[in-house]
Amino acid sequence: MVSTTVSPGHDARQVAALLALPDIIQFITDLDDLRWTGRPGNGSRVMVGAMLVKAVYALPTWTRTARLIAEHAALREAIGGAPSPTACDRFAAQRPGSAAQPTKCDR
């Protein structure tokens, strides 16, 4: 039987704690203020949360990140949704030089 070495609950709590930091909250607020299109989609908290998930879990692609979030209820609850790999890729591409460099989807 295969077992995991990742503590899903612990890492989901870590992502939630990062999202609760004042600097991250301010960043999300600033992103929300810049959102002018009015198009439906994932909110800034979901997308920043996905970037944090990718970093905390050290995942190489947005496809794997989106799949993990979709399959992990605690992560979906922590970040407020489950973005698609394409949405993650587009969001990261809009932030060049960020800590989470854009990674093309491996689909």
PDB file of C-alpha atoms in Angstrom:
ATOM      1  CA  MET A   1       0.000   0.000   0.000  1.00  0.00           C
ATOM      2  CA  VAL A   2       1.296   3.427  -0.934  1.00  0.00           C
ATOM      3  CA  SER A   3       1.238   6.101   1.749  1.00  0.00           C
ATOM      4  CA  THR A   4       1.670   9.819   1.465  1.00  0.00           C
ATOM      5  CA  THR A   5       4.415  11.796   3.146  1.00  0.00           C
ATOM      6  CA  VAL A   6       2.461  15.052   2.894  1.00  0.00           C
ATOM      7  CA  SER A   7       0.239  16.101   5.756  1.00  0.00           C
ATOM      8  CA  PRO A   8      -2.772  17.486   3.856  1.00  0.00           C
ATOM      9  CA  GLY A   9      -4.484  19.055   6.866  1.00  0.00           C
ATOM     10  CA  HIS A  10      -1.319  20.708   8.073  1.00  0.00           C
ATOM     11  CA  ASP A  11      -0.473  22.165   4.675  1.00  0.00           C
ATOM     12  CA  ALA A  12      -4.045  23.364   4.124  1.00  0.00           C
ATOM     13  CA  ARG A  13      -3.881  25.127   7.495  1.00  0.00           C
ATOM     14  CA  GLN A  14      -0.545  26.636   6.469  1.00  0.00           C
ATOM     15  CA  VAL A  15      -2.059  28.004   3.246  1.00  0.00           C
ATOM     16  CA  ALA A  16      -5.025  29.403   5.231  1.00  0.00           C
ATOM     17  CA  ALA A  17      -2.623  31.024   7.708  1.00  0.00           C
ATOM     18  CA  LEU A  18      -0.642  32.608   4.870  1.00  0.00           C
ATOM     19  CA  LEU A  19      -3.848  33.967   3.336  1.00  0.00           C
ATOM     20  CA  ALA A  20      -4.684  35.536   6.719  1.00  0.00           C
ATOM     21  CA  LEU A  21      -1.436  37.541   6.876  1.00  0.00           C
ATOM     22  CA  PRO A  22      -2.043  41.310   6.700  1.00  0.00           C
ATOM     23  CA  ASP A  23       0.314  41.755   3.726  1.00  0.00           C
ATOM     24  CA  ILE A  24      -1.429  39.005   1.752  1.00  0.00           C
ATOM     25  CA  ILE A  25      -4.862  40.426   2.630  1.00  0.00           C
ATOM     26  CA  GLN A  26      -3.708  43.851   1.401  1.00  0.00           C
ATOM     27  CA  PHE A  27      -2.318  42.303  -1.796  1.00  0.00           C
ATOM     28  CA  ILE A  28      -5.638  40.552  -2.466  1.00  0.00           C
ATOM     29  CA  THR A  29      -7.532  43.786  -1.783  1.00  0.00           C
ATOM     30  CA  ASP A  30      -5.269  45.664  -4.195  1.00  0.00           C
ATOM     31  CA  LEU A  31      -5.826  43.011  -6.872  1.00  0.00           C
ATOM     32  CA  ASP A  32      -9.584  43.212  -6.354  1.00  0.00           C
ATOM     33  CA  ASP A  33      -9.415  46.986  -6.792  1.00  0.00           C
ATOM     34  CA  LEU A  34      -7.627  46.501 -10.135  1.00  0.00           C
ATOM     35  CA  ARG A  35     -10.195  44.030 -11.436  1.00  0.00           C
ATOM     36  CA  TRP A  36     -12.271  46.115 -13.775  1.00  0.00           C
ATOM     37  CA  THR A  37     -13.607  43.717 -16.384  1.00  0.00           C
ATOM     38  CA  GLY A  38     -16.598  42.507 -14.409  1.00  0.00           C
ATOM     39  CA  ARG A  39     -16.186  39.110 -16.043  1.00  0.00           C
ATOM     40  CA  PRO A  40     -17.106  36.068 -13.983  1.00  0.00           C
ATOM     41  CA  GLY A  41     -14.271  33.912 -12.813  1.00  0.00           C
ATOM     42  CA  ASN A  42     -12.129  33.096  -9.851  1.00  0.00           C
ATOM     43  CA  GLY A  43     -11.576  35.842  -7.326  1.00  0.00           C
ATOM     44  CA  SER A  44      -8.195  37.180  -6.335  1.00  0.00           C
ATOM     45  CA  ARG A  45      -8.184  35.185  -3.071  1.00  0.00           C
ATOM     46  CA  VAL A  46      -8.650  31.917  -4.972  1.00  0.00           C
ATOM     47  CA  MET A  47      -5.867  32.745  -7.422  1.00  0.00           C
ATOM     48  CA  VAL A  48      -3.396  33.964  -4.782  1.00  0.00           C
ATOM     49  CA  GLY A  49      -4.311  30.878  -2.758  1.00  0.00           C
ATOM     50  CA  ALA A  50      -3.501  28.671  -5.755  1.00  0.00           C
ATOM     51  CA  MET A  51      -0.088  30.334  -6.066  1.00  0.00           C
ATOM     52  CA  LEU A  52       0.532  29.648  -2.372  1.00  0.00           C
ATOM     53  CA  VAL A  53      -0.564  26.014  -2.774  1.00  0.00           C
ATOM     54  CA  LYS A  54       1.883  25.614  -5.656  1.00  0.00           C
ATOM     55  CA  ALA A  55       4.675  27.016  -3.486  1.00  0.00           C
ATOM     56  CA  VAL A  56       3.810  25.183  -0.232  1.00  0.00           C
ATOM     57  CA  TYR A  57       3.454  21.808  -1.960  1.00  0.00           C
ATOM     58  CA  ALA A  58       6.407  22.520  -4.311  1.00  0.00           C
ATOM     59  CA  LEU A  59       4.407  21.522  -7.377  1.00  0.00           C
ATOM     60  CA  PRO A  60       6.049  21.935 -10.794  1.00  0.00           C
ATOM     61  CA  THR A  61       2.967  22.682 -12.940  1.00  0.00           C
ATOM     62  CA  TRP A  62      -0.353  24.466 -12.697  1.00  0.00           C
ATOM     63  CA  THR A  63      -2.120  21.318 -13.896  1.00  0.00           C
ATOM     64  CA  ARG A  64      -0.911  19.398 -10.846  1.00  0.00           C
ATOM     65  CA  THR A  65      -1.711  22.355  -8.589  1.00  0.00           C
ATOM     66  CA  ALA A  66      -5.268  22.676  -9.905  1.00  0.00           C
ATOM     67  CA  ARG A  67      -5.788  18.904  -9.681  1.00  0.00           C
ATOM     68  CA  LEU A  68      -4.589  18.832  -6.059  1.00  0.00           C
ATOM     69  CA  ILE A  69      -6.905  21.711  -5.119  1.00  0.00           C
ATOM     70  CA  ALA A  70      -9.848  20.057  -6.904  1.00  0.00           C
ATOM     71  CA  GLU A  71      -9.257  16.767  -5.050  1.00  0.00           C
ATOM     72  CA  HIS A  72      -8.506  18.303  -1.643  1.00  0.00           C
ATOM     73  CA  ALA A  73     -11.553  19.639   0.237  1.00  0.00           C
ATOM     74  CA  ALA A  74      -9.488  21.383   2.924  1.00  0.00           C
ATOM     75  CA  LEU A  75      -7.526  23.314   0.291  1.00  0.00           C
ATOM     76  CA  ARG A  76     -10.687  24.303  -1.585  1.00  0.00           C
ATOM     77  CA  GLU A  77     -12.139  25.575   1.665  1.00  0.00           C
ATOM     78  CA  ALA A  78      -8.928  27.403   2.615  1.00  0.00           C
ATOM     79  CA  ILE A  79      -8.624  29.317  -0.650  1.00  0.00           C
ATOM     80  CA  GLY A  80     -12.321  29.616  -1.467  1.00  0.00           C
ATOM     81  CA  GLY A  81     -12.597  27.610  -4.674  1.00  0.00           C
ATOM     82  CA  ALA A  82     -10.923  25.413  -7.253  1.00  0.00           C
ATOM     83  CA  PRO A  83      -9.398  27.248 -10.239  1.00  0.00           C
ATOM     84  CA  SER A  84      -8.627  25.548 -13.534  1.00  0.00           C
ATOM     85  CA  PRO A  85      -5.031  25.033 -14.701  1.00  0.00           C
ATOM     86  CA  THR A  86      -5.637  27.574 -17.462  1.00  0.00           C
ATOM     87  CA  ALA A  87      -6.885  30.197 -14.998  1.00  0.00           C
ATOM     88  CA  CYS A  88      -3.801  29.630 -12.831  1.00  0.00           C
ATOM     89  CA  ASP A  89      -1.505  29.940 -15.824  1.00  0.00           C
ATOM     90  CA  ARG A  90      -3.157  33.179 -16.988  1.00  0.00           C
ATOM     91  CA  PHE A  91      -3.046  34.684 -13.487  1.00  0.00           C
ATOM     92  CA  ALA A  92       0.637  33.839 -13.023  1.00  0.00           C
ATOM     93  CA  ALA A  93       1.505  35.151 -16.491  1.00  0.00           C
ATOM     94  CA  GLN A  94       0.066  38.545 -15.524  1.00  0.00           C
ATOM     95  CA  ARG A  95       2.580  38.795 -12.667  1.00  0.00           C
ATOM     96  CA  PRO A  96       6.057  38.536 -14.188  1.00  0.00           C
ATOM     97  CA  GLY A  97       8.869  38.394 -11.679  1.00  0.00           C
ATOM     98  CA  SER A  98       6.615  37.046  -8.928  1.00  0.00           C
ATOM     99  CA  ALA A  99       7.771  34.343  -6.537  1.00  0.00           C
ATOM    100  CA  ALA A 100       5.665  31.807  -8.427  1.00  0.00           C
ATOM    101  CA  GLN A 101       7.021  32.071 -11.961  1.00  0.00           C
ATOM    102  CA  PRO A 102       4.505  31.152 -14.644  1.00  0.00           C
ATOM    103  CA  THR A 103       4.612  27.545 -15.726  1.00  0.00           C
ATOM    104  CA  LYS A 104       2.812  26.467 -18.885  1.00  0.00           C
ATOM    105  CA  CYS A 105       0.171  23.812 -18.457  1.00  0.00           C
ATOM    106  CA  ASP A 106       1.356  20.313 -19.227  1.00  0.00           C
ATOM    107  CA  ARG A 107      -1.866  19.237 -20.862  1.00  0.00           C
TER     108      ARG A 107
END
